[in-house]
Amino acid sequence: MRLDKFVCKSTELTRMEAIQCIHSGEVFVNGEVATNEATQVHENNLVLLNGVKLKTRDFRYILMNKPAGTVCSNIDEVYPSLFNYLEVDKVSELHIAGRLDADTTGLVLITDDGRWSFNITLPTNDCRKIYRVKLSQAIPTELSQDLIAQFEKGLKLQGELGLTRPAKLEIITPKEVLLSITEGKFHQVKRMFSAVGNRVVGLHREQIGKVCLDLDVGQWRYLSKNEVESFNNN
Ligand code: URA
């Protein structure tokens, strides 16, 4: 990674402050002064700042129960950013593994480990996301099995060429279902129900992979080691 990023990830310095330290000759890499912030360094290089050895922070893995009316973005937009609820340093380094719409609630995974989030979002990794969906139209009992089969077979979404990947639909009541999907196209769940002539009026994500939501609205916690690792063996 770049030297300025390495310095940021191992101190409380901002990117600008890290660059200033590098330019003023305070940073040494493997015994030599390094004044170019773009210098590439590896975890096993000896990097000193004012004589103190730097070690990059461990990656962070966070679970949050997203409130309605927040956006999965690092900045406030029409709605406030979900990150306003997180009391951690360097929030700008974090991203969301599988964003939710502003009106969707529930389980969100947040990290600064890009490879890990790829395991979650890449459709071919088959990482299941389970949504509780409230519908405007009741599903007639006699059509339930047919609908389940349609979701399993794949649906043609408006504007898409192929079919959706096989999805598991479980009907809880005529107007409430659980939907399990392995991909996350833009407004995917809403568009899936639109494709079968229905409309989503409430959407809540309950589970991603083996990780279940166990927090109140707006709360967050770090994932356990087992939870983090569960996404490496999808
Ligand atoms: N599908 C949607 O339509 N919206 C979400 O927020 C998540 C999945």
PDB file of C-alpha atoms and ligand atoms in Angstrom:
ATOM      1  CA  MET A   1       0.000   0.000   0.000  1.00  0.00           C
ATOM      2  CA  ARG A   2       1.056   3.638  -0.375  1.00  0.00           C
ATOM      3  CA  LEU A   3       3.222   5.068   2.369  1.00  0.00           C
ATOM      4  CA  ASP A   4       0.767   7.848   3.274  1.00  0.00           C
ATOM      5  CA  LYS A   5      -2.014   5.258   3.645  1.00  0.00           C
ATOM      6  CA  PHE A   6       0.254   3.055   5.768  1.00  0.00           C
ATOM      7  CA  VAL A   7       1.041   6.007   8.075  1.00  0.00           C
ATOM      8  CA  CYS A   8      -2.677   6.855   8.353  1.00  0.00           C
ATOM      9  CA  LYS A   9      -3.657   3.266   9.072  1.00  0.00           C
ATOM     10  CA  SER A  10      -1.116   2.991  11.849  1.00  0.00           C
ATOM     11  CA  THR A  11      -1.584   6.384  13.572  1.00  0.00           C
ATOM     12  CA  GLU A  12      -4.339   8.857  14.330  1.00  0.00           C
ATOM     13  CA  LEU A  13      -3.017  11.167  11.590  1.00  0.00           C
ATOM     14  CA  THR A  14      -5.189  12.304   8.707  1.00  0.00           C
ATOM     15  CA  ARG A  15      -3.953  11.740   5.159  1.00  0.00           C
ATOM     16  CA  MET A  16      -2.798  15.403   4.920  1.00  0.00           C
ATOM     17  CA  GLU A  17      -0.939  15.211   8.237  1.00  0.00           C
ATOM     18  CA  ALA A  18       0.707  11.945   7.167  1.00  0.00           C
ATOM     19  CA  ILE A  19       1.888  13.540   3.913  1.00  0.00           C
ATOM     20  CA  GLN A  20       3.313  16.511   5.825  1.00  0.00           C
ATOM     21  CA  CYS A  21       5.308  14.156   8.092  1.00  0.00           C
ATOM     22  CA  ILE A  22       6.597  12.284   5.039  1.00  0.00           C
ATOM     23  CA  HIS A  23       7.624  15.489   3.228  1.00  0.00           C
ATOM     24  CA  SER A  24       9.423  16.800   6.284  1.00  0.00           C
ATOM     25  CA  GLY A  25      11.601  13.667   6.507  1.00  0.00           C
ATOM     26  CA  GLU A  26      10.065  12.218   9.681  1.00  0.00           C
ATOM     27  CA  VAL A  27       9.345   8.823   8.075  1.00  0.00           C
ATOM     28  CA  PHE A  28      11.927   6.097   7.423  1.00  0.00           C
ATOM     29  CA  VAL A  29      11.312   2.885   5.450  1.00  0.00           C
ATOM     30  CA  ASN A  30      13.778   0.043   5.988  1.00  0.00           C
ATOM     31  CA  GLY A  31      16.382   2.437   7.351  1.00  0.00           C
ATOM     32  CA  GLU A  32      16.112   5.111   4.654  1.00  0.00           C
ATOM     33  CA  VAL A  33      14.281   8.398   4.770  1.00  0.00           C
ATOM     34  CA  ALA A  34      11.166   8.275   2.533  1.00  0.00           C
ATOM     35  CA  THR A  35       9.901  11.640   1.330  1.00  0.00           C
ATOM     36  CA  ASN A  36       7.560  10.411  -1.413  1.00  0.00           C
ATOM     37  CA  GLU A  37       4.076   9.617  -0.102  1.00  0.00           C
ATOM     38  CA  ALA A  38       3.431   7.306  -3.078  1.00  0.00           C
ATOM     39  CA  THR A  39       6.253   4.916  -2.079  1.00  0.00           C
ATOM     40  CA  GLN A  40       4.848   1.358  -1.910  1.00  0.00           C
ATOM     41  CA  VAL A  41       5.293  -0.406   1.419  1.00  0.00           C
ATOM     42  CA  HIS A  42       4.305  -3.848   2.680  1.00  0.00           C
ATOM     43  CA  GLU A  43       3.150  -4.962   6.122  1.00  0.00           C
ATOM     44  CA  ASN A  44       6.563  -6.525   6.771  1.00  0.00           C
ATOM     45  CA  ASN A  45       8.571  -3.355   5.949  1.00  0.00           C
ATOM     46  CA  LEU A  46      10.106  -1.491   8.888  1.00  0.00           C
ATOM     47  CA  VAL A  47       8.434   1.915   8.898  1.00  0.00           C
ATOM     48  CA  LEU A  48       9.454   4.465  11.547  1.00  0.00           C
ATOM     49  CA  LEU A  49       7.799   7.793  12.326  1.00  0.00           C
ATOM     50  CA  ASN A  50      10.074   9.989  14.425  1.00  0.00           C
ATOM     51  CA  GLY A  51      11.911   6.816  15.453  1.00  0.00           C
ATOM     52  CA  VAL A  52       8.757   4.939  16.518  1.00  0.00           C
ATOM     53  CA  LYS A  53       7.912   1.695  14.684  1.00  0.00           C
ATOM     54  CA  LEU A  54       4.506   1.793  12.974  1.00  0.00           C
ATOM     55  CA  LYS A  55       2.136  -1.134  12.802  1.00  0.00           C
ATOM     56  CA  THR A  56      -1.079  -0.928  10.766  1.00  0.00           C
ATOM     57  CA  ARG A  57      -4.336  -1.231  12.686  1.00  0.00           C
ATOM     58  CA  ASP A  58      -6.255  -4.447  12.341  1.00  0.00           C
ATOM     59  CA  PHE A  59      -9.205  -4.395   9.966  1.00  0.00           C
ATOM     60  CA  ARG A  60     -12.552  -3.505  11.518  1.00  0.00           C
ATOM     61  CA  TYR A  61     -15.737  -5.542  11.093  1.00  0.00           C
ATOM     62  CA  ILE A  62     -18.937  -3.991  12.387  1.00  0.00           C
ATOM     63  CA  LEU A  63     -22.596  -4.988  12.451  1.00  0.00           C
ATOM     64  CA  MET A  64     -25.299  -2.335  12.697  1.00  0.00           C
ATOM     65  CA  ASN A  65     -29.078  -2.260  12.820  1.00  0.00           C
ATOM     66  CA  LYS A  66     -29.807   0.427  10.251  1.00  0.00           C
ATOM     67  CA  PRO A  67     -32.647   2.802  11.134  1.00  0.00           C
ATOM     68  CA  ALA A  68     -35.130   3.891   8.456  1.00  0.00           C
ATOM     69  CA  GLY A  69     -34.389   7.302   6.956  1.00  0.00           C
ATOM     70  CA  THR A  70     -30.605   6.890   6.816  1.00  0.00           C
ATOM     71  CA  VAL A  71     -28.347   6.396   3.787  1.00  0.00           C
ATOM     72  CA  CYS A  72     -25.636   3.779   3.300  1.00  0.00           C
ATOM     73  CA  SER A  73     -23.119   6.419   2.282  1.00  0.00           C
ATOM     74  CA  ASN A  74     -20.113   8.026   3.964  1.00  0.00           C
ATOM     75  CA  ILE A  75     -21.689  11.459   3.670  1.00  0.00           C
ATOM     76  CA  ASP A  76     -25.097  12.910   4.502  1.00  0.00           C
ATOM     77  CA  GLU A  77     -27.332  13.148   1.445  1.00  0.00           C
ATOM     78  CA  VAL A  78     -31.092  13.817   1.448  1.00  0.00           C
ATOM     79  CA  TYR A  79     -31.077  11.637   4.574  1.00  0.00           C
ATOM     80  CA  PRO A  80     -28.317  11.505   7.198  1.00  0.00           C
ATOM     81  CA  SER A  81     -25.511   8.978   6.761  1.00  0.00           C
ATOM     82  CA  LEU A  82     -25.747   5.746   8.714  1.00  0.00           C
ATOM     83  CA  PHE A  83     -22.211   6.507   9.912  1.00  0.00           C
ATOM     84  CA  ASN A  84     -23.573   9.230  12.216  1.00  0.00           C
ATOM     85  CA  TYR A  85     -24.508   6.313  14.523  1.00  0.00           C
ATOM     86  CA  LEU A  86     -20.944   4.932  14.668  1.00  0.00           C
ATOM     87  CA  GLU A  87     -18.616   6.206  17.373  1.00  0.00           C
ATOM     88  CA  VAL A  88     -15.315   5.007  15.868  1.00  0.00           C
ATOM     89  CA  ASP A  89     -12.208   6.738  14.466  1.00  0.00           C
ATOM     90  CA  LYS A  90     -11.576   7.277  10.796  1.00  0.00           C
ATOM     91  CA  VAL A  91     -15.092   6.559   9.631  1.00  0.00           C
ATOM     92  CA  SER A  92     -14.126   7.712   6.126  1.00  0.00           C
ATOM     93  CA  GLU A  93     -12.035   4.537   5.727  1.00  0.00           C
ATOM     94  CA  LEU A  94     -15.092   2.316   6.248  1.00  0.00           C
ATOM     95  CA  HIS A  95     -17.532   1.070   3.632  1.00  0.00           C
ATOM     96  CA  ILE A  96     -20.719  -0.984   3.640  1.00  0.00           C
ATOM     97  CA  ALA A  97     -20.763  -4.557   2.338  1.00  0.00           C
ATOM     98  CA  GLY A  98     -24.158  -4.570   0.616  1.00  0.00           C
ATOM     99  CA  ARG A  99     -25.964  -1.244   0.837  1.00  0.00           C
ATOM    100  CA  LEU A 100     -29.626  -0.835   1.783  1.00  0.00           C
ATOM    101  CA  ASP A 101     -32.074   1.774   0.493  1.00  0.00           C
ATOM    102  CA  ALA A 102     -32.861   4.770   2.722  1.00  0.00           C
ATOM    103  CA  ASP A 103     -36.244   3.303   3.723  1.00  0.00           C
ATOM    104  CA  THR A 104     -34.920  -0.243   4.326  1.00  0.00           C
ATOM    105  CA  THR A 105     -33.999  -1.226   7.885  1.00  0.00           C
ATOM    106  CA  GLY A 106     -31.912  -3.961   9.443  1.00  0.00           C
ATOM    107  CA  LEU A 107     -28.584  -5.709   9.232  1.00  0.00           C
ATOM    108  CA  VAL A 108     -25.682  -3.846   7.686  1.00  0.00           C
ATOM    109  CA  LEU A 109     -22.040  -4.983   7.693  1.00  0.00           C
ATOM    110  CA  ILE A 110     -19.384  -2.277   7.758  1.00  0.00           C
ATOM    111  CA  THR A 111     -15.662  -2.759   7.242  1.00  0.00           C
ATOM    112  CA  ASP A 112     -12.388  -1.362   5.901  1.00  0.00           C
ATOM    113  CA  ASP A 113     -11.388  -4.774   4.490  1.00  0.00           C
ATOM    114  CA  GLY A 114     -12.245  -4.679   0.782  1.00  0.00           C
ATOM    115  CA  ARG A 115     -11.425  -8.340   0.160  1.00  0.00           C
ATOM    116  CA  TRP A 116     -13.737  -9.472   2.945  1.00  0.00           C
ATOM    117  CA  SER A 117     -16.673  -7.411   1.690  1.00  0.00           C
ATOM    118  CA  PHE A 118     -16.134  -8.839  -1.775  1.00  0.00           C
ATOM    119  CA  ASN A 119     -16.820 -12.309  -0.307  1.00  0.00           C
ATOM    120  CA  ILE A 120     -20.193 -11.004   0.841  1.00  0.00           C
ATOM    121  CA  THR A 121     -21.279  -9.068  -2.223  1.00  0.00           C
ATOM    122  CA  LEU A 122     -19.984 -11.187  -5.112  1.00  0.00           C
ATOM    123  CA  PRO A 123     -23.107 -13.100  -6.278  1.00  0.00           C
ATOM    124  CA  THR A 124     -21.176 -16.244  -7.259  1.00  0.00           C
ATOM    125  CA  ASN A 125     -19.988 -16.576  -3.645  1.00  0.00           C
ATOM    126  CA  ASP A 126     -23.561 -17.589  -2.772  1.00  0.00           C
ATOM    127  CA  CYS A 127     -23.667 -15.552   0.434  1.00  0.00           C
ATOM    128  CA  ARG A 128     -27.361 -15.521   1.457  1.00  0.00           C
ATOM    129  CA  LYS A 129     -29.100 -12.323   2.529  1.00  0.00           C
ATOM    130  CA  ILE A 130     -32.465 -12.809   4.205  1.00  0.00           C
ATOM    131  CA  TYR A 131     -35.093 -10.069   4.032  1.00  0.00           C
ATOM    132  CA  ARG A 132     -38.442  -9.787   5.797  1.00  0.00           C
ATOM    133  CA  VAL A 133     -40.742  -8.225   3.237  1.00  0.00           C
ATOM    134  CA  LYS A 134     -44.155  -6.630   3.764  1.00  0.00           C
ATOM    135  CA  LEU A 135     -46.312  -6.505   0.651  1.00  0.00           C
ATOM    136  CA  SER A 136     -49.161  -4.281  -0.488  1.00  0.00           C
ATOM    137  CA  GLN A 137     -51.134  -7.155  -2.085  1.00  0.00           C
ATOM    138  CA  ALA A 138     -52.011 -10.392  -0.292  1.00  0.00           C
ATOM    139  CA  ILE A 139     -50.644 -13.524  -1.962  1.00  0.00           C
ATOM    140  CA  PRO A 140     -53.630 -15.798  -2.719  1.00  0.00           C
ATOM    141  CA  THR A 141     -53.103 -19.186  -1.047  1.00  0.00           C
ATOM    142  CA  GLU A 142     -53.755 -21.064  -4.285  1.00  0.00           C
ATOM    143  CA  LEU A 143     -50.909 -19.132  -6.011  1.00  0.00           C
ATOM    144  CA  SER A 144     -48.309 -19.566  -3.246  1.00  0.00           C
ATOM    145  CA  GLN A 145     -46.558 -22.619  -4.675  1.00  0.00           C
ATOM    146  CA  ASP A 146     -46.437 -21.113  -8.135  1.00  0.00           C
ATOM    147  CA  LEU A 147     -44.903 -17.905  -6.759  1.00  0.00           C
ATOM    148  CA  ILE A 148     -42.297 -19.842  -4.757  1.00  0.00           C
ATOM    149  CA  ALA A 149     -41.383 -21.703  -7.959  1.00  0.00           C
ATOM    150  CA  GLN A 150     -41.067 -18.452  -9.938  1.00  0.00           C
ATOM    151  CA  PHE A 151     -38.633 -17.009  -7.399  1.00  0.00           C
ATOM    152  CA  GLU A 152     -36.670 -20.270  -7.406  1.00  0.00           C
ATOM    153  CA  LYS A 153     -36.499 -20.351 -11.207  1.00  0.00           C
ATOM    154  CA  GLY A 154     -35.452 -16.673 -11.524  1.00  0.00           C
ATOM    155  CA  LEU A 155     -37.314 -13.503 -12.433  1.00  0.00           C
ATOM    156  CA  LYS A 156     -36.833 -11.085 -15.285  1.00  0.00           C
ATOM    157  CA  LEU A 157     -36.333  -7.644 -13.748  1.00  0.00           C
ATOM    158  CA  GLN A 158     -37.182  -4.530 -15.698  1.00  0.00           C
ATOM    159  CA  GLY A 159     -34.106  -3.284 -17.553  1.00  0.00           C
ATOM    160  CA  GLU A 160     -32.130  -6.532 -17.065  1.00  0.00           C
ATOM    161  CA  LEU A 161     -31.315  -9.111 -19.705  1.00  0.00           C
ATOM    162  CA  GLY A 162     -30.897 -12.285 -17.657  1.00  0.00           C
ATOM    163  CA  LEU A 163     -32.915 -13.826 -14.839  1.00  0.00           C
ATOM    164  CA  THR A 164     -32.273 -13.312 -11.134  1.00  0.00           C
ATOM    165  CA  ARG A 165     -30.336 -16.062  -9.361  1.00  0.00           C
ATOM    166  CA  PRO A 166     -32.452 -18.714  -7.584  1.00  0.00           C
ATOM    167  CA  ALA A 167     -34.162 -17.156  -4.565  1.00  0.00           C
ATOM    168  CA  LYS A 168     -35.989 -18.827  -1.691  1.00  0.00           C
ATOM    169  CA  LEU A 169     -39.391 -17.438  -0.806  1.00  0.00           C
ATOM    170  CA  GLU A 170     -41.101 -18.410   2.430  1.00  0.00           C
ATOM    171  CA  ILE A 171     -44.641 -17.163   2.898  1.00  0.00           C
ATOM    172  CA  ILE A 172     -45.306 -16.195   6.527  1.00  0.00           C
ATOM    173  CA  THR A 173     -48.712 -14.562   6.054  1.00  0.00           C
ATOM    174  CA  PRO A 174     -50.462 -13.502   2.811  1.00  0.00           C
ATOM    175  CA  LYS A 175     -48.795 -10.055   3.114  1.00  0.00           C
ATOM    176  CA  GLU A 176     -45.488 -10.965   4.774  1.00  0.00           C
ATOM    177  CA  VAL A 177     -42.671 -13.157   3.406  1.00  0.00           C
ATOM    178  CA  LEU A 178     -39.040 -14.031   4.011  1.00  0.00           C
ATOM    179  CA  LEU A 179     -36.879 -13.801   0.910  1.00  0.00           C
ATOM    180  CA  SER A 180     -33.376 -15.244   0.692  1.00  0.00           C
ATOM    181  CA  ILE A 181     -31.176 -14.013  -2.180  1.00  0.00           C
ATOM    182  CA  THR A 182     -27.495 -14.220  -3.090  1.00  0.00           C
ATOM    183  CA  GLU A 183     -27.168 -11.066  -5.172  1.00  0.00           C
ATOM    184  CA  GLY A 184     -27.741  -7.380  -4.563  1.00  0.00           C
ATOM    185  CA  LYS A 185     -28.747  -5.531  -7.690  1.00  0.00           C
ATOM    186  CA  PHE A 186     -30.051  -1.966  -7.318  1.00  0.00           C
ATOM    187  CA  HIS A 187     -33.460  -2.148  -5.520  1.00  0.00           C
ATOM    188  CA  GLN A 188     -33.359  -5.897  -6.115  1.00  0.00           C
ATOM    189  CA  VAL A 189     -36.077  -7.035  -3.706  1.00  0.00           C
ATOM    190  CA  LYS A 190     -38.466  -4.253  -4.667  1.00  0.00           C
ATOM    191  CA  ARG A 191     -37.943  -5.005  -8.355  1.00  0.00           C
ATOM    192  CA  MET A 192     -38.441  -8.751  -7.811  1.00  0.00           C
ATOM    193  CA  PHE A 193     -41.865  -8.174  -6.304  1.00  0.00           C
ATOM    194  CA  SER A 194     -42.697  -5.613  -8.945  1.00  0.00           C
ATOM    195  CA  ALA A 195     -41.894  -8.308 -11.549  1.00  0.00           C
ATOM    196  CA  VAL A 196     -44.679 -10.465 -10.086  1.00  0.00           C
ATOM    197  CA  GLY A 197     -47.200  -7.623  -9.853  1.00  0.00           C
ATOM    198  CA  ASN A 198     -46.799  -6.812  -6.174  1.00  0.00           C
ATOM    199  CA  ARG A 199     -45.263  -3.921  -4.231  1.00  0.00           C
ATOM    200  CA  VAL A 200     -42.908  -3.855  -1.245  1.00  0.00           C
ATOM    201  CA  VAL A 201     -44.199  -1.618   1.553  1.00  0.00           C
ATOM    202  CA  GLY A 202     -41.704  -2.691   4.240  1.00  0.00           C
ATOM    203  CA  LEU A 203     -38.219  -4.154   3.921  1.00  0.00           C
ATOM    204  CA  HIS A 204     -35.934  -5.332   6.707  1.00  0.00           C
ATOM    205  CA  ARG A 205     -32.705  -7.381   6.384  1.00  0.00           C
ATOM    206  CA  GLU A 206     -32.479 -10.012   9.121  1.00  0.00           C
ATOM    207  CA  GLN A 207     -29.457 -12.098   8.191  1.00  0.00           C
ATOM    208  CA  ILE A 208     -26.335 -12.159   6.012  1.00  0.00           C
ATOM    209  CA  GLY A 209     -24.599 -15.531   5.710  1.00  0.00           C
ATOM    210  CA  LYS A 210     -24.618 -16.978   9.243  1.00  0.00           C
ATOM    211  CA  VAL A 211     -24.747 -13.578  10.954  1.00  0.00           C
ATOM    212  CA  CYS A 212     -28.152 -12.664  12.417  1.00  0.00           C
ATOM    213  CA  LEU A 213     -29.329  -9.273  13.608  1.00  0.00           C
ATOM    214  CA  ASP A 214     -29.320  -9.164  17.417  1.00  0.00           C
ATOM    215  CA  LEU A 215     -29.293  -5.413  18.100  1.00  0.00           C
ATOM    216  CA  ASP A 216     -31.871  -2.683  18.638  1.00  0.00           C
ATOM    217  CA  VAL A 217     -32.391  -0.048  15.956  1.00  0.00           C
ATOM    218  CA  GLY A 218     -29.389   2.284  15.610  1.00  0.00           C
ATOM    219  CA  GLN A 219     -27.089   0.076  17.718  1.00  0.00           C
ATOM    220  CA  TRP A 220     -23.816  -1.431  16.493  1.00  0.00           C
ATOM    221  CA  ARG A 221     -21.163  -3.892  17.659  1.00  0.00           C
ATOM    222  CA  TYR A 222     -17.945  -5.454  16.405  1.00  0.00           C
ATOM    223  CA  LEU A 223     -18.327  -8.916  14.861  1.00  0.00           C
ATOM    224  CA  SER A 224     -16.804 -11.869  16.717  1.00  0.00           C
ATOM    225  CA  LYS A 225     -13.792 -13.642  15.189  1.00  0.00           C
ATOM    226  CA  ASN A 226     -16.016 -16.574  14.207  1.00  0.00           C
ATOM    227  CA  GLU A 227     -18.507 -14.270  12.524  1.00  0.00           C
ATOM    228  CA  VAL A 228     -15.725 -12.553  10.565  1.00  0.00           C
ATOM    229  CA  GLU A 229     -14.248 -15.878   9.487  1.00  0.00           C
ATOM    230  CA  SER A 230     -17.610 -17.338   8.497  1.00  0.00           C
ATOM    231  CA  PHE A 231     -17.520 -15.143   5.378  1.00  0.00           C
ATOM    232  CA  ASN A 232     -14.165 -16.496   4.284  1.00  0.00           C
ATOM    233  CA  ASN A 233     -15.617 -19.995   3.777  1.00  0.00           C
ATOM    234  CA  ASN A 234     -18.835 -19.253   1.958  1.00  0.00           C
TER     235      ASN A 234
HETATM  236  N1  URA B   1     -33.486  -4.742  -2.162  1.00  0.00           N
HETATM  237  C1  URA B   1     -34.122  -3.555  -2.225  1.00  0.00           C
HETATM  238  O1  URA B   1     -34.987  -3.343  -3.057  1.00  0.00           O
HETATM  239  N2  URA B   1     -33.772  -2.610  -1.327  1.00  0.00           N
HETATM  240  C2  URA B   1     -32.840  -2.801  -0.361  1.00  0.00           C
HETATM  241  O2  URA B   1     -32.593  -1.897   0.437  1.00  0.00           O
HETATM  242  C3  URA B   1     -32.200  -4.053  -0.327  1.00  0.00           C
HETATM  243  C4  URA B   1     -32.544  -5.007  -1.229  1.00  0.00           C
END
